[in-house]
PDB file of C-alpha atoms in Angstrom:
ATOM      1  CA  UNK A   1       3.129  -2.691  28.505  1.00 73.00           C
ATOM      2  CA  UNK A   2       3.434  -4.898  31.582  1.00 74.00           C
ATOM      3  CA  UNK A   3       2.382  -8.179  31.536  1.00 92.00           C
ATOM      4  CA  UNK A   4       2.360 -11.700  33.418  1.00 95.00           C
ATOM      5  CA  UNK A   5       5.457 -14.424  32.449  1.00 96.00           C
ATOM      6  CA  UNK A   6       4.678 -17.868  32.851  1.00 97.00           C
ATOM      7  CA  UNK A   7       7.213 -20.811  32.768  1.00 96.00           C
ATOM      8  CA  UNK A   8       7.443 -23.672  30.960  1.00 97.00           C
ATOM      9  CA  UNK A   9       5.829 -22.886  28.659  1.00 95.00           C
ATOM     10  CA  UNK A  10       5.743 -26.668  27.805  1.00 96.00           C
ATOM     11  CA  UNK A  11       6.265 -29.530  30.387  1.00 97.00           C
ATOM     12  CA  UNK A  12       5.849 -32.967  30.283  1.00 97.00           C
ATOM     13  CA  UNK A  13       6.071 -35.036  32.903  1.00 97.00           C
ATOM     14  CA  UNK A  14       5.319 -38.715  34.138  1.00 97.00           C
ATOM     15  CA  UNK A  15       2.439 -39.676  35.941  1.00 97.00           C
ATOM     16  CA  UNK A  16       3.501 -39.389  39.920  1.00 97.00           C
ATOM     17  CA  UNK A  17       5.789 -36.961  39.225  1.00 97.00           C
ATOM     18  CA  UNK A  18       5.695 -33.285  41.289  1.00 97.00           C
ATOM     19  CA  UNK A  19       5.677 -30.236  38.620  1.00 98.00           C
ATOM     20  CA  UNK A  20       5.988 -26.652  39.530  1.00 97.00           C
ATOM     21  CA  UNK A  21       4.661 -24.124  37.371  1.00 98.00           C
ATOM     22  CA  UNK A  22       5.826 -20.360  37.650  1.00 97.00           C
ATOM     23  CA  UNK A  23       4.481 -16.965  37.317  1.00 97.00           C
ATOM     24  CA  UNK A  24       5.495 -13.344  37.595  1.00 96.00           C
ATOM     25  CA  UNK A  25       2.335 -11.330  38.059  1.00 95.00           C
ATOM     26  CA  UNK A  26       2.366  -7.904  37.018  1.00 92.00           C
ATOM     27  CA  UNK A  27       4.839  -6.062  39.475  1.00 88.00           C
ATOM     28  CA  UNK A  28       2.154  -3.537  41.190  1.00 85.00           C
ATOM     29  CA  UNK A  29      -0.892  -6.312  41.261  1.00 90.00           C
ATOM     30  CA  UNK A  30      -2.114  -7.946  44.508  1.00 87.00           C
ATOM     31  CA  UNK A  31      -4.346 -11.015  43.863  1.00 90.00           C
ATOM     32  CA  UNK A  32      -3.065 -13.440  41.935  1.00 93.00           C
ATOM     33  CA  UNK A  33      -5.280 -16.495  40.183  1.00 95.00           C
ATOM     34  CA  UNK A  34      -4.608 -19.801  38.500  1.00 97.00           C
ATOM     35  CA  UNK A  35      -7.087 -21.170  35.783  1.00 97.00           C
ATOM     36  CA  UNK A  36      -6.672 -24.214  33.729  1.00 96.00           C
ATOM     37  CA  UNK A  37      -7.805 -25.253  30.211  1.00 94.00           C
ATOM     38  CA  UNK A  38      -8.844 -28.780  29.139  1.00 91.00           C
ATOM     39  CA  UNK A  39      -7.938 -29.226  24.919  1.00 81.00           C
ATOM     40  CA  UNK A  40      -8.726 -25.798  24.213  1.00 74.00           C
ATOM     41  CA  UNK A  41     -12.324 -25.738  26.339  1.00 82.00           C
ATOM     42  CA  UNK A  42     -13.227 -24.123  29.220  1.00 88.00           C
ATOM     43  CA  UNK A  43     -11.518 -21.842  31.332  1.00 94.00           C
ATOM     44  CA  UNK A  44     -11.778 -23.606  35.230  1.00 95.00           C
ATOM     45  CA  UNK A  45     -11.135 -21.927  37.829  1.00 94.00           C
ATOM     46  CA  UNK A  46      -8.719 -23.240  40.507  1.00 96.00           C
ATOM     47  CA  UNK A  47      -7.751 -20.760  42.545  1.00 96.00           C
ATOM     48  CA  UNK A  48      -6.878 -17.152  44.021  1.00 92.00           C
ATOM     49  CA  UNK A  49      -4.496 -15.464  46.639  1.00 92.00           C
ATOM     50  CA  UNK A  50      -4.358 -12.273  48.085  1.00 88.00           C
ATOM     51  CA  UNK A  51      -2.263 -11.087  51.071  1.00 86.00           C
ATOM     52  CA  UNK A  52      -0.155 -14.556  51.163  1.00 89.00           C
ATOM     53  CA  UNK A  53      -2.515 -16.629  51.729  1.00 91.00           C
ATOM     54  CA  UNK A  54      -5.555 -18.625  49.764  1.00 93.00           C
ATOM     55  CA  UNK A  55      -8.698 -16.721  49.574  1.00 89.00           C
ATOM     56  CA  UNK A  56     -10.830 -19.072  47.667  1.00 90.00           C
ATOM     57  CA  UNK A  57     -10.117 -22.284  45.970  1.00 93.00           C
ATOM     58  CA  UNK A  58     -12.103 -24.574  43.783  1.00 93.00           C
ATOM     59  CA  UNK A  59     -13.244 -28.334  44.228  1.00 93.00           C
ATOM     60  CA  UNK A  60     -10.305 -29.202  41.581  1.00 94.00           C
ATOM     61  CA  UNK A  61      -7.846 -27.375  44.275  1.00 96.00           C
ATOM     62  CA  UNK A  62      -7.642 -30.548  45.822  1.00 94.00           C
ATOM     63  CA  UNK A  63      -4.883 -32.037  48.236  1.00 94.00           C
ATOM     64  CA  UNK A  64      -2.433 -32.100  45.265  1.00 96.00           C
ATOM     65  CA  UNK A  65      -2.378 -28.868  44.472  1.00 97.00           C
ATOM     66  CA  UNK A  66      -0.680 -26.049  46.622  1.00 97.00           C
ATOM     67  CA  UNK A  67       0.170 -22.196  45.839  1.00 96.00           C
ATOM     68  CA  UNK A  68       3.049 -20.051  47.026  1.00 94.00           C
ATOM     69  CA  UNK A  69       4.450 -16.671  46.862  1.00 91.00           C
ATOM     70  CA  UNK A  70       7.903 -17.443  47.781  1.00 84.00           C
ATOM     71  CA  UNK A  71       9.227 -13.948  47.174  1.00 85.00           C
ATOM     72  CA  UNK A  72       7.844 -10.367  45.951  1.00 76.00           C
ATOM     73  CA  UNK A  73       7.958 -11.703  42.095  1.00 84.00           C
ATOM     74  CA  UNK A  74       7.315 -15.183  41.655  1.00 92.00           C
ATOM     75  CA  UNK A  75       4.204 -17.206  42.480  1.00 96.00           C
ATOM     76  CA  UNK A  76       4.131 -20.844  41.956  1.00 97.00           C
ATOM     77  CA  UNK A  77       1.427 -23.666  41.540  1.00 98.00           C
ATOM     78  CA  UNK A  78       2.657 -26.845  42.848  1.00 97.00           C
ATOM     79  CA  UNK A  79       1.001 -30.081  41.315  1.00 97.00           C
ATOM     80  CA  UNK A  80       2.447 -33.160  44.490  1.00 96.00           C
ATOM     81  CA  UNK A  81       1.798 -36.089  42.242  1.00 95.00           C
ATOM     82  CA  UNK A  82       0.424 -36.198  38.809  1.00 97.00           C
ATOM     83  CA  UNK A  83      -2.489 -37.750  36.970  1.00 96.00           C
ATOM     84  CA  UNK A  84      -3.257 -38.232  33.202  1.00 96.00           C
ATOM     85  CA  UNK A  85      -6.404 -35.831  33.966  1.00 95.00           C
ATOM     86  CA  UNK A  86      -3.870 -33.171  35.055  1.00 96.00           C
ATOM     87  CA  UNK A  87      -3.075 -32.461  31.412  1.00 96.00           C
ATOM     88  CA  UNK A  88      -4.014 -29.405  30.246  1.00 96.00           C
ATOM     89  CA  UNK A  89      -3.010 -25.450  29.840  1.00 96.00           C
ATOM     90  CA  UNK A  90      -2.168 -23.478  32.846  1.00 97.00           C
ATOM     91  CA  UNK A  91      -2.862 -19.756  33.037  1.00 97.00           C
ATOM     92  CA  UNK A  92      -1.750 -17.431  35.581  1.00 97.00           C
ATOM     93  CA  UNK A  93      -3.326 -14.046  35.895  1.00 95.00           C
ATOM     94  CA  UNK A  94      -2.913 -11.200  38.330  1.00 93.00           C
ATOM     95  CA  UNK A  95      -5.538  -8.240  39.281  1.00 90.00           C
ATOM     96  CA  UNK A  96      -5.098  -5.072  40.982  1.00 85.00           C
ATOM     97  CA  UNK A  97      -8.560  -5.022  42.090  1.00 65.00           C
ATOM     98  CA  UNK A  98     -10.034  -7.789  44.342  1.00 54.00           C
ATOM     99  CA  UNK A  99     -13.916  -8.109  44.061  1.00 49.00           C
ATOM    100  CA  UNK A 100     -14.340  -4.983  42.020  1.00 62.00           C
ATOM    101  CA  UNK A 101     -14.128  -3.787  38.732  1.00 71.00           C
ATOM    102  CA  UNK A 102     -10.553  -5.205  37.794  1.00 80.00           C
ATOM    103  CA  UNK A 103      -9.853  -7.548  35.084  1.00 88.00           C
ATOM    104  CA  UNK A 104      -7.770 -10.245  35.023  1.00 91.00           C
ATOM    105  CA  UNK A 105      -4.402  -9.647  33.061  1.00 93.00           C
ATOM    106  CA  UNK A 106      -3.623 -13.286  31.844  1.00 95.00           C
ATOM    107  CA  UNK A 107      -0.176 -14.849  31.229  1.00 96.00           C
ATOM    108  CA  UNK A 108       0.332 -16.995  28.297  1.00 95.00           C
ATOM    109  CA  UNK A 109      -0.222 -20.229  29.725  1.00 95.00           C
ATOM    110  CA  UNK A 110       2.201 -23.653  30.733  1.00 97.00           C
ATOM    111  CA  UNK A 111       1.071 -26.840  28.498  1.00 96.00           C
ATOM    112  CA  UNK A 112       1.351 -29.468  30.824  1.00 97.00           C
ATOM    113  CA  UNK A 113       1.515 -33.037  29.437  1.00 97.00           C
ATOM    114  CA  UNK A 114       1.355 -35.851  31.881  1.00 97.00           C
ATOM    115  CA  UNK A 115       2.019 -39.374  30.373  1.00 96.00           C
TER     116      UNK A 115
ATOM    117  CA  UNK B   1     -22.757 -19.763  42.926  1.00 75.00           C
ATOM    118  CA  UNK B   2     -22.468 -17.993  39.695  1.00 83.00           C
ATOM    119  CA  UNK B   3     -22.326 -19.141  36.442  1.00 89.00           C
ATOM    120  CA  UNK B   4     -22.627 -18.069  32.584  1.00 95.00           C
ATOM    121  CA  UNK B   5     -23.877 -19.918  29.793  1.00 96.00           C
ATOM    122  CA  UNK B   6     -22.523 -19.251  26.320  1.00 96.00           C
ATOM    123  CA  UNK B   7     -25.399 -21.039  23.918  1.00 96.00           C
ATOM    124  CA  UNK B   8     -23.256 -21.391  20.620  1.00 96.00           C
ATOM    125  CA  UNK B   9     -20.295 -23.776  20.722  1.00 95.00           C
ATOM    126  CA  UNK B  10     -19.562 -21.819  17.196  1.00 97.00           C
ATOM    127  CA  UNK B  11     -21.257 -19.046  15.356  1.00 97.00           C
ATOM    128  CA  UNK B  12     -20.226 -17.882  11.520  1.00 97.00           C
ATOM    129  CA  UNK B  13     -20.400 -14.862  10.232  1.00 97.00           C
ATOM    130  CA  UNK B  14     -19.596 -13.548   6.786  1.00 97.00           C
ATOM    131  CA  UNK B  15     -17.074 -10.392   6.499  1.00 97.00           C
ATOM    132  CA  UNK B  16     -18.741  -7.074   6.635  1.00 97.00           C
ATOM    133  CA  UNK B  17     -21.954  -8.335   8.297  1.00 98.00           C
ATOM    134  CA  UNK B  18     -22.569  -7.531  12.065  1.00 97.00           C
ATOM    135  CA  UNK B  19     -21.660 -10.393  14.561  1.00 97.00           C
ATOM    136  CA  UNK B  20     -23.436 -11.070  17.771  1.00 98.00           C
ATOM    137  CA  UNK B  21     -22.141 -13.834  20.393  1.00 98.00           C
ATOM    138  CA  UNK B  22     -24.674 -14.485  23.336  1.00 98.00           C
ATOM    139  CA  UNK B  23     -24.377 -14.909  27.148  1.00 98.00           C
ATOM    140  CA  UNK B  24     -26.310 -15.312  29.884  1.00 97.00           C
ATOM    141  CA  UNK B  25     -25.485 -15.231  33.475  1.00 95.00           C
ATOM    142  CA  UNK B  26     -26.538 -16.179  36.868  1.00 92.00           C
ATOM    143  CA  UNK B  27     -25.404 -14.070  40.251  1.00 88.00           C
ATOM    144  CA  UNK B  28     -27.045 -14.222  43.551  1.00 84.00           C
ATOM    145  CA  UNK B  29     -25.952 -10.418  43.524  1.00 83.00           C
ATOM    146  CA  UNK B  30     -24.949  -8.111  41.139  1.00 85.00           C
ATOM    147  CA  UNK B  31     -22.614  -9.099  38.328  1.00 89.00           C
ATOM    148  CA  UNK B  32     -19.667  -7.752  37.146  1.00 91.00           C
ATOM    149  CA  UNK B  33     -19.509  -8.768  33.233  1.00 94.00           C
ATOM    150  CA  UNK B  34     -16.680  -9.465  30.988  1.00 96.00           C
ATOM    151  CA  UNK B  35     -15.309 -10.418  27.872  1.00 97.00           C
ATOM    152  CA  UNK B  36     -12.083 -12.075  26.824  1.00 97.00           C
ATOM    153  CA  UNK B  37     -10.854 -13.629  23.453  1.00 96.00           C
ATOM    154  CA  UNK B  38      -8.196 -16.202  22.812  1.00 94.00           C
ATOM    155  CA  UNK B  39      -6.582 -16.786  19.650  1.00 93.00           C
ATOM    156  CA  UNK B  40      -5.002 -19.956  18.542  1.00 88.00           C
ATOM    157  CA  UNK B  41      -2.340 -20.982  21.454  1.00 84.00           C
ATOM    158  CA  UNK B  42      -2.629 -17.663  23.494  1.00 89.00           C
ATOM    159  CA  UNK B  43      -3.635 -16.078  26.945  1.00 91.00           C
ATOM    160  CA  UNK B  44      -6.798 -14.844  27.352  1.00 94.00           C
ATOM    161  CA  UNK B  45      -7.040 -10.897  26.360  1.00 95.00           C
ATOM    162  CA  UNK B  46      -9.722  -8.685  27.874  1.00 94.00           C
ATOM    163  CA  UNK B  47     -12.033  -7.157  25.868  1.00 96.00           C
ATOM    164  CA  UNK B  48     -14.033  -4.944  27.938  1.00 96.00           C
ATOM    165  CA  UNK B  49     -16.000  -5.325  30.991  1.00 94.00           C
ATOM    166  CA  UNK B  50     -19.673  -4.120  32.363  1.00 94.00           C
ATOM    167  CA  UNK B  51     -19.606  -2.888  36.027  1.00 89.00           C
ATOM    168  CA  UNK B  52     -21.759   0.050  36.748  1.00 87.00           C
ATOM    169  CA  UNK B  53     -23.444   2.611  34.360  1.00 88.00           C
ATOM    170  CA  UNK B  54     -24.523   2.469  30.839  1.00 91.00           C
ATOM    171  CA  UNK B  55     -25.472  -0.795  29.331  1.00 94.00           C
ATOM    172  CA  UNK B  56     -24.000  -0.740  26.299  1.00 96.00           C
ATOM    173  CA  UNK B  57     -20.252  -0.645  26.721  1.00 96.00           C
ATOM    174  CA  UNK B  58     -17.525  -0.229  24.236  1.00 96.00           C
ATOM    175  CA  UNK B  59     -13.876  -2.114  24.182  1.00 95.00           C
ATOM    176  CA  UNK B  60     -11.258  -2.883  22.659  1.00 92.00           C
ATOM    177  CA  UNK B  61     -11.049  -3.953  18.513  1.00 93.00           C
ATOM    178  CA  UNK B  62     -14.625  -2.596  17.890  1.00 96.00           C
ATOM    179  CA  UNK B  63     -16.371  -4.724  20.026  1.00 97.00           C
ATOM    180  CA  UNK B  64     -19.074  -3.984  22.249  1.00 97.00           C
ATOM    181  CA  UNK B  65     -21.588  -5.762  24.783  1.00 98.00           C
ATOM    182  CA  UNK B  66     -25.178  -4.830  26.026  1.00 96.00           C
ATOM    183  CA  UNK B  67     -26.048  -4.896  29.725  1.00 96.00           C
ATOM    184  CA  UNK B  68     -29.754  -6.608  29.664  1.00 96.00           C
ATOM    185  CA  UNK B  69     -30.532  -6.955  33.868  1.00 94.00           C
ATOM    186  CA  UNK B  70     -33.958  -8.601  32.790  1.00 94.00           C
ATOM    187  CA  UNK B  71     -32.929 -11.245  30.751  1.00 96.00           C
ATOM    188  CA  UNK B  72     -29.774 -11.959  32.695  1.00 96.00           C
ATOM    189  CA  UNK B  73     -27.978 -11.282  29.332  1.00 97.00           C
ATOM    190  CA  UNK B  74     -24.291  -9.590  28.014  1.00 98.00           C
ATOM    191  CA  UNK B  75     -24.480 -10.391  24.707  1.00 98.00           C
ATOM    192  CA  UNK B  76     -21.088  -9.353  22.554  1.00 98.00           C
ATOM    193  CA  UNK B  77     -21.599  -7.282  19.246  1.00 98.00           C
ATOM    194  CA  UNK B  78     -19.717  -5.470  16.590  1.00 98.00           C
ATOM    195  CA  UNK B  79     -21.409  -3.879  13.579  1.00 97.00           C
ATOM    196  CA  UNK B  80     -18.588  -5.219  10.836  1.00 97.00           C
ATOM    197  CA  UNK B  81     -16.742  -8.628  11.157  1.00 97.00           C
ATOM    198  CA  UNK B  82     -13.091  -8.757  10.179  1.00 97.00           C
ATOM    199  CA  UNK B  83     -11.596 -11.960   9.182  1.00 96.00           C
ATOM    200  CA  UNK B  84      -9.195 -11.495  11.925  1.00 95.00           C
ATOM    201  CA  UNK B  85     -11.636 -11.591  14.586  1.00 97.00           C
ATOM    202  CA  UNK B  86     -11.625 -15.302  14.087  1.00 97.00           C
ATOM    203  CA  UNK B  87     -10.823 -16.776  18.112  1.00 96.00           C
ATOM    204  CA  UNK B  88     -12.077 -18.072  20.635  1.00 96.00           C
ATOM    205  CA  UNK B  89     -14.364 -15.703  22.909  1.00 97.00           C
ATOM    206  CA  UNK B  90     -15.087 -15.868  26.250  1.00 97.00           C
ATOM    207  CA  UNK B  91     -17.922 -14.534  28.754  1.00 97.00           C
ATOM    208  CA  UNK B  92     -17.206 -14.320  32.366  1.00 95.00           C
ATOM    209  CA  UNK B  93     -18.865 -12.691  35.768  1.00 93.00           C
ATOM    210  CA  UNK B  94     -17.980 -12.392  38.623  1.00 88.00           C
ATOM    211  CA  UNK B  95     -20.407 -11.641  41.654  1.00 80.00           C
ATOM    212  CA  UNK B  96     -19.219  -8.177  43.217  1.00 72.00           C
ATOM    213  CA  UNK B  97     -21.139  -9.465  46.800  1.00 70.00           C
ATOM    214  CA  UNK B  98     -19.492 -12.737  47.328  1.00 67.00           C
ATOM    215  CA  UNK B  99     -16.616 -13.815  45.309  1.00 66.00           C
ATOM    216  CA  UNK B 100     -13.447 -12.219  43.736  1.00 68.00           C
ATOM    217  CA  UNK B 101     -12.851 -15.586  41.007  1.00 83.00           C
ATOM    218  CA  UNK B 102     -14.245 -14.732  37.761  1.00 88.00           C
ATOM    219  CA  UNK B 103     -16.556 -18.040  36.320  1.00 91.00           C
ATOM    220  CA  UNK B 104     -15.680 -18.434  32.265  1.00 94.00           C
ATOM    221  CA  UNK B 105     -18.048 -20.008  30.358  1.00 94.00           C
ATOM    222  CA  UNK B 106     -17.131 -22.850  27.617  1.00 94.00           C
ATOM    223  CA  UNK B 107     -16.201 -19.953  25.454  1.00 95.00           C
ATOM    224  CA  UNK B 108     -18.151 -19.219  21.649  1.00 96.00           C
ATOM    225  CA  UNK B 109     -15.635 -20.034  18.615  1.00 96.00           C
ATOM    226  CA  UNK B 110     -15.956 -17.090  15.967  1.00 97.00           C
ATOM    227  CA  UNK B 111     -15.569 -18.170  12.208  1.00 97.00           C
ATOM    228  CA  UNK B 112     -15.081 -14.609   9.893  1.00 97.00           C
ATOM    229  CA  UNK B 113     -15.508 -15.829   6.359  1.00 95.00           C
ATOM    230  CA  UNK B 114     -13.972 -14.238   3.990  1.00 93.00           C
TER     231      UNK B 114
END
């Protein structure tokens, strides 16, 4: 069954520090979504992509944060410069439906530690 | 904006009895519904969704989930806990007019005993 990769699964970093995390969405999907989870809590959105480009982002998608696609696989979220706050799980997920009936397929998450 | 409001932070149920995990939901337009679980240090996993059609809708492991358009509410069921149902569950909509993110709730922790 196909599913979505994510690496690390573990990182930590220092505070200040850039981290990428990676993704391979499922190979036929076409929006792709990042969510992060605080000590096990809720799921936040951050944001989603479709066609190469951003199609909605949330308030936590600040300045520090950037997405790419850099080839027909992989698709990356880019933290610039770390905070303590940034800690948390990752998840990547992928759809092949945009703003229809299609669930998310979700990866199994990046632990990011920031210290 | 949407969101969804999962009341119970945990809910316990003894094995064999019927389980029920509530959620409500606000839309501007017309929701899509859906239901994930998480167990310990895993993904999210979809359960099943609501989109169009009959209210009551059936997914995976059992479970099922009632459409109620009145009371705003997509309440999660199954008619006989198992102890390994035990997780983490999740209600989530997403507005089929406006948006394609899906909005989580804080998510509903299941205790099976046994």
């Amino acid at each position: 069954e196909p599913e979505v990769t994510q690496t690390p699964s573990h990182q930590v970093t220092q505070m200040g520090q850039e981290v990428i995390l990676r993704c391979v969405p499922i190979s036929n999907h076409l929006y792709f979504y990042w969510y992060r989870q605080i000590l096990g809590q809720k799921v936040e959105f951050l944001v989603s992509f479709y066609n190469n480009e951003i199609s909605e982002k949330s308030e936590i998608f600040d300045d520090q944060f950037s997405v790419e696609r850099p080839d027909g696989s992989n698709f990356t979220l880019k933290i610039r410069s770390t905070k303590l706050e940034d800690s948390a799980m990752y998840f990547c997920a992928s759809s092949d439906d945009r703003g229809l009936a299609g669930e998310l397929f979700f990866g199994e998450g990046s632990r990011l530690t920031v210290l | 904006a949407q969101s969804v409001a999962q009341p119970e932070d945990q809910v316990n149920v003894a094995e064999g009895n019927p389980l029920t995990v509530k959620c409500t939901y606000s839309v501007s337009g017309n929701p899509y519904l859906f239901w994930y679980v998480q167990y310990p240090n895993r993904g999210l996993q979809f359960l099943l969704k609501y989109i169009t059609g009959d209210n009551l809708v059936k997914g995976s492991y059992g479970f099922e989930a009632e459409f109620n358009k009145s009371q705003t509410s997509f309440h999660l069921k199954k008619p006989s806990a198992l102890v390994s149902d035990s997780a983490l569950y999740f209600c989530a909509v997403r507005d089929m007019n406006r948006d394609d993110k899906i909005i989580f709730g804080k998510g509903t922790r299941l205790h099976i005993l046994p």
